[in-house]
Tab-separated table of C-alpha atoms in Angstrom:
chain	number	residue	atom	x	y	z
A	1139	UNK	CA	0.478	-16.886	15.392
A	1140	UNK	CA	-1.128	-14.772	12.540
A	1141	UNK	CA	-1.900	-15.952	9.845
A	1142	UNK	CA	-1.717	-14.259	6.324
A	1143	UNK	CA	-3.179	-15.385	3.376
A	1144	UNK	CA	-0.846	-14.907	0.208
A	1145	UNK	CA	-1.694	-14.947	-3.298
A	1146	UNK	CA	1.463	-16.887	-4.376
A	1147	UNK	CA	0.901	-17.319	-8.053
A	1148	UNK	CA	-0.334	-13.595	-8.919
A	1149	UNK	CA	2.470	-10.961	-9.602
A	1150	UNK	CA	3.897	-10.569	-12.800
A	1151	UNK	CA	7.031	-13.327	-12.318
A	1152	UNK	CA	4.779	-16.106	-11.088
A	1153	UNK	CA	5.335	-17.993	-7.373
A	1154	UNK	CA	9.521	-17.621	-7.498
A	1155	UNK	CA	10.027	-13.785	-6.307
A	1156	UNK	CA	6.855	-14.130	-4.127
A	1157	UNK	CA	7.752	-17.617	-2.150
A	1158	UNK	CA	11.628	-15.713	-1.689
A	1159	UNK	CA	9.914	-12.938	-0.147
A	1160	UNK	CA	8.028	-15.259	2.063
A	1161	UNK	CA	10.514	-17.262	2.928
A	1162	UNK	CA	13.039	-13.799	4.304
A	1163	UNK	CA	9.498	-12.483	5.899
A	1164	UNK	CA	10.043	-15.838	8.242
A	1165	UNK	CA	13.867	-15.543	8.482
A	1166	UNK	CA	12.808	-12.641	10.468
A	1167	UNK	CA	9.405	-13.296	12.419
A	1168	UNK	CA	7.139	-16.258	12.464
A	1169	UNK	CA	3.931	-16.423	11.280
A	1170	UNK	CA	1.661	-18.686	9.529
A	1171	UNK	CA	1.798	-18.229	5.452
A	1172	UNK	CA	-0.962	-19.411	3.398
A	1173	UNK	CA	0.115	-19.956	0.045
A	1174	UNK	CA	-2.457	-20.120	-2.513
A	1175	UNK	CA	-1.696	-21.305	-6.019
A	1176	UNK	CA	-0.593	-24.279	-7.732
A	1177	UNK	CA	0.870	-26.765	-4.727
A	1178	UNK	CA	2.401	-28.861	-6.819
A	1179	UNK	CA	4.485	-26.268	-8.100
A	1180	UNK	CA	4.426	-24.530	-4.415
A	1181	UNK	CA	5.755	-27.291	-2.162
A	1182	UNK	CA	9.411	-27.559	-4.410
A	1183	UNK	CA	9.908	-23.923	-3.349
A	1184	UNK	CA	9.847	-23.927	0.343
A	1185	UNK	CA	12.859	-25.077	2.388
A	1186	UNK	CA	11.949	-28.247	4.680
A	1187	UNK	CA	12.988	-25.986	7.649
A	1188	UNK	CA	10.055	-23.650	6.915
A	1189	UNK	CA	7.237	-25.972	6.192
A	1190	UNK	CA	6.204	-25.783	9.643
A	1191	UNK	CA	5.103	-22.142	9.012
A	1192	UNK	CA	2.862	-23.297	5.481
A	1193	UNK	CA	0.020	-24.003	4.756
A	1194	UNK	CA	-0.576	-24.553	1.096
A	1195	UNK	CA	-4.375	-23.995	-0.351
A	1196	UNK	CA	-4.894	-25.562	-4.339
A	1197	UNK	CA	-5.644	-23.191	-6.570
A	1198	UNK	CA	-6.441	-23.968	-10.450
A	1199	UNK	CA	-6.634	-20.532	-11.798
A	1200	UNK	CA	-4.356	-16.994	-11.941
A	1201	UNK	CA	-6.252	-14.470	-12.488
A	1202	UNK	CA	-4.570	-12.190	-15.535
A	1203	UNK	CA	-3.631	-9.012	-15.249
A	1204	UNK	CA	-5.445	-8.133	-18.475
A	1205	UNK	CA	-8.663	-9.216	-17.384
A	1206	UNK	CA	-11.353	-7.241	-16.273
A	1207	UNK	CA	-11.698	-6.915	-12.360
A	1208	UNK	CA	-15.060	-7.370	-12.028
A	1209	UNK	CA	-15.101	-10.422	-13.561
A	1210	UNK	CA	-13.193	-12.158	-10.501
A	1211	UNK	CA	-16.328	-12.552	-8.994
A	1212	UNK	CA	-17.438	-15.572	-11.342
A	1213	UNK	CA	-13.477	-16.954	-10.767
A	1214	UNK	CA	-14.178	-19.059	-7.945
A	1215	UNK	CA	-10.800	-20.997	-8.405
A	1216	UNK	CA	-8.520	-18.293	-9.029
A	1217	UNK	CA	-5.699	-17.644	-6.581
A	1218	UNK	CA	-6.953	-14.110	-5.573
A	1219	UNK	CA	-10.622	-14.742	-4.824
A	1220	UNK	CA	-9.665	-17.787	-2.732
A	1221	UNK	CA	-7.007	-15.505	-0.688
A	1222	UNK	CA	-10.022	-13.141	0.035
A	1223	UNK	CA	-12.607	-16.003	1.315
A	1224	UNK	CA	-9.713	-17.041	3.771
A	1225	UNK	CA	-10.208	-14.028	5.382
A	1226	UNK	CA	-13.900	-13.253	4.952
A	1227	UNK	CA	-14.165	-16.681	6.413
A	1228	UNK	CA	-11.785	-15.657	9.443
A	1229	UNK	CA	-9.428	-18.355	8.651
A	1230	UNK	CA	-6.337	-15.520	8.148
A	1231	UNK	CA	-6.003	-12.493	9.369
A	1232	UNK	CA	-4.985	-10.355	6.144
A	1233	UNK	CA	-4.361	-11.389	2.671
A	1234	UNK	CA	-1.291	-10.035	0.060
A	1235	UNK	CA	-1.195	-10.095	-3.556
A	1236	UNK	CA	0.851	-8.890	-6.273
A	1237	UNK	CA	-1.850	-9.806	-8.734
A	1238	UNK	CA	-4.315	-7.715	-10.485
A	1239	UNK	CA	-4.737	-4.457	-7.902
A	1240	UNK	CA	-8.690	-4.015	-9.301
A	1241	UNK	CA	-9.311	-7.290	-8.704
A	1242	UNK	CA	-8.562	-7.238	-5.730
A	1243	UNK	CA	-10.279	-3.924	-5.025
A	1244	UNK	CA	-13.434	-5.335	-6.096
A	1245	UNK	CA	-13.335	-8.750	-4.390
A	1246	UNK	CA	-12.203	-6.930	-1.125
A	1247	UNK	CA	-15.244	-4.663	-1.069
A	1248	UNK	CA	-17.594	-7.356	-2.040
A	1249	UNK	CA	-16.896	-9.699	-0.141
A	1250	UNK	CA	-15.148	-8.523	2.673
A	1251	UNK	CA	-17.121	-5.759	2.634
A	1252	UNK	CA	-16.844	-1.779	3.824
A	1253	UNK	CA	-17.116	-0.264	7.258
A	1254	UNK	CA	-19.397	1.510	8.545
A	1255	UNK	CA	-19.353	5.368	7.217
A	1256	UNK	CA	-16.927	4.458	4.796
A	1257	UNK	CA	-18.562	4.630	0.800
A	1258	UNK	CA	-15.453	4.283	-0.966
A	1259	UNK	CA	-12.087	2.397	0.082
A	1260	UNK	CA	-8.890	4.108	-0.615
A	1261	UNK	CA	-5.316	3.014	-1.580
A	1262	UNK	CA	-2.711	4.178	0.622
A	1263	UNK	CA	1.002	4.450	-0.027
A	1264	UNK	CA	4.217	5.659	1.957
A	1265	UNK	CA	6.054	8.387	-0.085
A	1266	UNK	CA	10.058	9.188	1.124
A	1267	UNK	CA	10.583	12.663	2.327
A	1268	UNK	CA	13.658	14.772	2.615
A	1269	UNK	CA	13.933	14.086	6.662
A	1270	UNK	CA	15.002	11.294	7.884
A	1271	UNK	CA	13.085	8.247	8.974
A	1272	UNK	CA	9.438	10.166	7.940
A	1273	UNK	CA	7.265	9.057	5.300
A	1274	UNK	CA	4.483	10.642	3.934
A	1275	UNK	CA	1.109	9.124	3.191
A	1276	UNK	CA	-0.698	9.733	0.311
A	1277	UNK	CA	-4.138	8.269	-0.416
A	1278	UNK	CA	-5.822	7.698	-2.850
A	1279	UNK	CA	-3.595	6.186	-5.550
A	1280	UNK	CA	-5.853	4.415	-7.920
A	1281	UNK	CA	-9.276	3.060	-6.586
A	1282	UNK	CA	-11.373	5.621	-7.374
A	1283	UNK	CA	-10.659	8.357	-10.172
A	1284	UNK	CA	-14.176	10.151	-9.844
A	1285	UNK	CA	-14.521	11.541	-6.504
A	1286	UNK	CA	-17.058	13.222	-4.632
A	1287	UNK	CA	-16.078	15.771	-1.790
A	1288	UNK	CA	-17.254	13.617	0.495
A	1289	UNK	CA	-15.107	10.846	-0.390
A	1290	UNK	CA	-11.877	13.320	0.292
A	1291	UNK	CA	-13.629	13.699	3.649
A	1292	UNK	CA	-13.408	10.269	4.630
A	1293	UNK	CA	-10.017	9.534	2.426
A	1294	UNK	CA	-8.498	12.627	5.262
A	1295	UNK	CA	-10.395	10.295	8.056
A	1296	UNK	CA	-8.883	7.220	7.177
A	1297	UNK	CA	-5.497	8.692	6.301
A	1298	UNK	CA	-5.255	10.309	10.002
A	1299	UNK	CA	-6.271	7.201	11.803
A	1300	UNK	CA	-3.308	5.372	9.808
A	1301	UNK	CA	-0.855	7.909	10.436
A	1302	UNK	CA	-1.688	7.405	14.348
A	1303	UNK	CA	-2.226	3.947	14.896
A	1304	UNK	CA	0.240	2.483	12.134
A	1305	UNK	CA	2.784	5.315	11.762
A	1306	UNK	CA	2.654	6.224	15.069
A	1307	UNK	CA	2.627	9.837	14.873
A	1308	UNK	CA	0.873	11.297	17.508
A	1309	UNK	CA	-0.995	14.559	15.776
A	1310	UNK	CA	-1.113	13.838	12.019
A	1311	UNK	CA	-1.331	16.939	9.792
A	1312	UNK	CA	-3.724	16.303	6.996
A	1313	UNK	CA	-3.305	18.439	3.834
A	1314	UNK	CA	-5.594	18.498	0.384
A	1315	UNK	CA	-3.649	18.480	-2.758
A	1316	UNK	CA	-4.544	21.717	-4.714
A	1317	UNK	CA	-2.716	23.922	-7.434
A	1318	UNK	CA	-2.018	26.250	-4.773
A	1319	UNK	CA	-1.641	26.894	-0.841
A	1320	UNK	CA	-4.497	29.403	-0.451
A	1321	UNK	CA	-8.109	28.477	0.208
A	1322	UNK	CA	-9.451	29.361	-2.370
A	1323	UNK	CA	-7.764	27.704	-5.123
A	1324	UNK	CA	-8.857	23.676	-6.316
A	1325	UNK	CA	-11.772	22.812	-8.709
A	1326	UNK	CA	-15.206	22.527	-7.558
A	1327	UNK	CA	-14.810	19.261	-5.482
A	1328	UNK	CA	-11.949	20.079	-3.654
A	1329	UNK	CA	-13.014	23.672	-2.778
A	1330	UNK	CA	-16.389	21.469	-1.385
A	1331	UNK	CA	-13.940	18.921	0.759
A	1332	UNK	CA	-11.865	21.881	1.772
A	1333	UNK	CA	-14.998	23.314	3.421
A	1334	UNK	CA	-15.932	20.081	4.685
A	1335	UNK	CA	-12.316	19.110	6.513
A	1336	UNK	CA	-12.311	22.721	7.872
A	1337	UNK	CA	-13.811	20.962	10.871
A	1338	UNK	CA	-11.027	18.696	11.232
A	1339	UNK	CA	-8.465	19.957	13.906
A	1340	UNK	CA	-5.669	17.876	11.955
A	1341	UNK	CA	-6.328	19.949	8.795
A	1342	UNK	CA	-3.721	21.822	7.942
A	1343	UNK	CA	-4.872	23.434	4.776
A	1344	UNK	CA	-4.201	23.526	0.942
A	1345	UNK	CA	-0.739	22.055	0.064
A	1346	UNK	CA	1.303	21.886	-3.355
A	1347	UNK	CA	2.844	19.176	-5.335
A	1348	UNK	CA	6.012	19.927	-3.569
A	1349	UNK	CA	4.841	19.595	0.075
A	1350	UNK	CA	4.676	15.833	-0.158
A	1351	UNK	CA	8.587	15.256	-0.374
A	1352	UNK	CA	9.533	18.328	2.059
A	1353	UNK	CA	8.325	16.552	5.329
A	1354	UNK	CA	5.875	18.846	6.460
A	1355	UNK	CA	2.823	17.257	6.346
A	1356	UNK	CA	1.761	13.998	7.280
A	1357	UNK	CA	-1.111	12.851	5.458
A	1358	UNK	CA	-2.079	14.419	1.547
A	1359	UNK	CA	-5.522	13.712	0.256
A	1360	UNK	CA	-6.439	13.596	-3.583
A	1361	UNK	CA	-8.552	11.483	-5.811
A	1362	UNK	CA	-6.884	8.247	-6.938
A	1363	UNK	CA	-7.075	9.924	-10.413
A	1364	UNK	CA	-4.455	12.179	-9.282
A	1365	UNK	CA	-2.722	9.910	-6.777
A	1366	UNK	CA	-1.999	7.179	-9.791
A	1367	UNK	CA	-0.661	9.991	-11.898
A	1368	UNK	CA	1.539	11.266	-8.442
A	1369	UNK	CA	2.614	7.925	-8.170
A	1370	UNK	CA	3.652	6.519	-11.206
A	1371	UNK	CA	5.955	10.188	-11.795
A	1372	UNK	CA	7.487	9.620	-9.003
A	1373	UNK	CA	8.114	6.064	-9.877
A	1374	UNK	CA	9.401	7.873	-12.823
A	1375	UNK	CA	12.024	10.315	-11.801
A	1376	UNK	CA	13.787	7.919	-8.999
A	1377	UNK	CA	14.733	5.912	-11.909
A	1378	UNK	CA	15.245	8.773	-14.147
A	1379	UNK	CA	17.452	10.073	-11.195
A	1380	UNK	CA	19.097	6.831	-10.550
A	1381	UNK	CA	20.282	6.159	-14.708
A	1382	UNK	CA	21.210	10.181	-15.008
A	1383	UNK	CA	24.188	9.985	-12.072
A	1384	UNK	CA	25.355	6.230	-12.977
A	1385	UNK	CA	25.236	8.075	-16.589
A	1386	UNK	CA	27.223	11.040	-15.493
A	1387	UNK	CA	29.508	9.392	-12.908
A	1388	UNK	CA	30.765	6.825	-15.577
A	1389	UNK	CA	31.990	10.370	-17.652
A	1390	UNK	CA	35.420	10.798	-15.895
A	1391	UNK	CA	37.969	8.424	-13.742
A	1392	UNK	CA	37.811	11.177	-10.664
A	1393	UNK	CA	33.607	11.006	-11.196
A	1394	UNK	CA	34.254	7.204	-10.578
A	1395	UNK	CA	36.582	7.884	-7.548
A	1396	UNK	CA	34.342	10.149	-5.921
A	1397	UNK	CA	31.245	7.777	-6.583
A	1398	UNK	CA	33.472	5.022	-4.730
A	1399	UNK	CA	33.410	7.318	-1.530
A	1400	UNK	CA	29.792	8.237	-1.882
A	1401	UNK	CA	28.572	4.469	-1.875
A	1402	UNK	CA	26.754	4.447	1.317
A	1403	UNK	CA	25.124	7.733	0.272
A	1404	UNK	CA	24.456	6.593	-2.872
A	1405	UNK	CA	22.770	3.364	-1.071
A	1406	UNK	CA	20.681	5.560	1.375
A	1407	UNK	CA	19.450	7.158	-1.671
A	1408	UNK	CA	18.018	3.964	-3.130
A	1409	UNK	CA	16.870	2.690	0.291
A	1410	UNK	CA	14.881	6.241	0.240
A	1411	UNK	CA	13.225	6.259	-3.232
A	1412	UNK	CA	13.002	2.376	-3.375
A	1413	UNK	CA	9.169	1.207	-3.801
A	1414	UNK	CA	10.265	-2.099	-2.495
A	1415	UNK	CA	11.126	-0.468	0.801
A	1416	UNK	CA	7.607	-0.164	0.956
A	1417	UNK	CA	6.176	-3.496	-0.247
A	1418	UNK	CA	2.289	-2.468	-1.044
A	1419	UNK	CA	-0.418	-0.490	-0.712
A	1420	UNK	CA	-3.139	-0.869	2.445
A	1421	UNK	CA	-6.262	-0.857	1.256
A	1422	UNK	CA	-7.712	1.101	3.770
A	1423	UNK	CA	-11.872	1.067	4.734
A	1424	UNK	CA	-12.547	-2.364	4.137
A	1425	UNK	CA	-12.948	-4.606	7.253
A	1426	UNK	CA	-10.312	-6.470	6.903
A	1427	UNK	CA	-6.081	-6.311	6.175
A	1428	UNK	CA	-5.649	-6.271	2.270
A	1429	UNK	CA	-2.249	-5.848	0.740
A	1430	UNK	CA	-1.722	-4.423	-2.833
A	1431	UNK	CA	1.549	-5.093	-3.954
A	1432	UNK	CA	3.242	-4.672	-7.284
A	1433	UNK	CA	2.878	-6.809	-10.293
A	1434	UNK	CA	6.256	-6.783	-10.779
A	1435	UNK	CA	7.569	-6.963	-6.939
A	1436	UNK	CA	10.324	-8.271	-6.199
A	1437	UNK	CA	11.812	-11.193	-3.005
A	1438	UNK	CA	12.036	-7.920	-0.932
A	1439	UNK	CA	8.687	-5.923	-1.743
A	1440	UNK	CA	6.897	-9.101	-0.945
A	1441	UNK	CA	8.490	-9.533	2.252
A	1442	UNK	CA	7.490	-5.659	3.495
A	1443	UNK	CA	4.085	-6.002	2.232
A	1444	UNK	CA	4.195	-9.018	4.644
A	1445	UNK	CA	5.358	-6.799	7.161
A	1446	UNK	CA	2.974	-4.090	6.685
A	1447	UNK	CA	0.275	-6.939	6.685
A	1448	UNK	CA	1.306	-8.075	10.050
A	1449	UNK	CA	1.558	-4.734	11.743
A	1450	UNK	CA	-1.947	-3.688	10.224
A	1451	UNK	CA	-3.199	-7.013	11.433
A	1452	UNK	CA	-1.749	-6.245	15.025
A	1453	UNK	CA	-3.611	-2.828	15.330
A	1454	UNK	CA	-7.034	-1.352	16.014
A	1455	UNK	CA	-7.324	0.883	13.160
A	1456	UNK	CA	-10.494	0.071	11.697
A	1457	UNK	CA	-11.889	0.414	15.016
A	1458	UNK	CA	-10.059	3.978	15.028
A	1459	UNK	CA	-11.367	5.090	11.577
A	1460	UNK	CA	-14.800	4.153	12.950
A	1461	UNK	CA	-14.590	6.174	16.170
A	1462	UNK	CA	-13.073	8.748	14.166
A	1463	UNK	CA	-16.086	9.210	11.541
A	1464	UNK	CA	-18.460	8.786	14.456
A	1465	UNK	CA	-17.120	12.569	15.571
A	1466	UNK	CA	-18.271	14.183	12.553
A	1467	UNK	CA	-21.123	14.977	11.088
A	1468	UNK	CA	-20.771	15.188	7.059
């Protein structure tokens, strides 16, 4: 049984939303939760039918989400670092938080440590797409906001190697966010990647701001200066989106009639855009499964990012992103 360590005391809301989401995680697969946090306050939350799937790990401190990240390292009793030595110890498999993201950014490449090839780790996240069932991955979103070329180079290696071996899709198109389609446009460090993932046959070329809701590529590299901004506006408009047609439709009786009939479209629409659909972020080139949820996640966020955590867990793709930088020469 896998076991995932969970920082339970982290996100914004403290351990309620986060022991919910753990508790529907096991209402549909069973797996071995360690909860780190305060057990006292832990052990009241879990149903006596679950217990058998918890383990609960003392924790005196929650790291705040107005600390500075690298000061973690000297917070030896704080919820996240002692979610991170469960793994670097080999004790779980992967570890989720919804607790300070640079936190545990820092801790995870410090402790855990980086592969091989690999001088930068990148956040990953799933954007929705107009076609059906397909996702588009994005990376980076926020770890690093100064990027070389070369880090694009191995963001588009680890991208392709989660698109395959998590997403399943069997030839990944990788495409570098640019102002513009044609080679030549970028600044000066993504002209340099472009020339540098020229040698990638997945590479598919320049692509626009556009191109990452319209299905038709894969994988989009940018810096995580970039990616937060992407992020965060798309964050944005779903809501915006969302309040403007419960705004409109409440603006006539037949507006409220037709919005009746277009419930389950209406509901696709919010399963589409919903981050919680998606639960977290992979941190991906670090040797080990790490999580990065939202602070404020909800019951059903937590229980993807669970999810995600156990399907990353069951796969081979760090061993894929290693084979795959081993082809290329940067």
């Amino acid at each position: 049984m896998i076991k995932i360590a969970i920082d339970a005391m982290g996100g914004d809301f403290g351990a309620e939303p986060i022991i919910a989401g753990v508790i529907d995680a096991l209402k549909q697969r069973e797996f071995q939760a360690y909860l780190i946090g305060d057990n006292n306050k832990l052990k009241s939350l879990i149903p006596q039918e679950y217990s058998r799937f918890i383990t609960f790990v003392q924790a005196d401190e929650v790291f705040a989400m107005d600390e500075s990240a690298t000061d973690v390292l000297k917070r030896k009793e704080s919820t996240i670092y002692k979610a991170v030595e469960l793994v670097r110890t080999a004790e779980c498999k992967a570890v989720v938080s919804a607790g300070h993201s640079g936190a545990s950014m820092s801790l995870a490449t410090l402790r855990l440590g980086r592969l091989k090839g690999i001088s930068r780790p990148a956040i990953a996240t799933l954007m929705p797409t107009t076609q059906n069932n397909k996702k588009t991955l994005v990376l980076d979103v926020g770890a690093n906001v100064d990027c070389k070329a070369e880090n694009l180079f191995e963001f588009a290696i680890m991208g392709y190697a989660y698109a395959k071996e998590i997403m399943k899709i069997d030839n990944p198109r990788l495409g570098l966010l640019s102002n513009g389609e044609e080679d030549c446009k970028g600044n000066e460090i993504t002209k340099d990647a472009f020339d540098m993932l020229k040698k990638l046959d997945s590479f598919i070329g320049n692509v626009e701001g556009n191109q990452i809701f319209d299905g038709s590529v894969d994988v989009i590299i940018c810096d995580g200066f970039v990616g937060n901004i992407l992020l965060k506006t798309s964050e944005g408009v779903a809501g915006a989106i969302t309040k403007i047609i419960k705004q409109s439709v409440k603006k006539s009786p037949l507006a409220i009639l037709g919005a009746f009939f277009m419930k389950g479209v209406f509901k696709g629409l919010k399963n589409q855009i919903d981050y919680d659909e998606y639960g977290g972020a992979p941190l991906l080139g670090v040797k080990e499964c790490v999580i990065i949820s939202h602070g404020k996640s909800s019951p059903k966020a937590i229980k993807n990012a669970i999810f995600q955590a156990l399907k990353f867990s069951e796969s081979n793709i760090n061993e894929v992103i290693s084979n795959e930088l081993t082809k290329y020469d940067k």
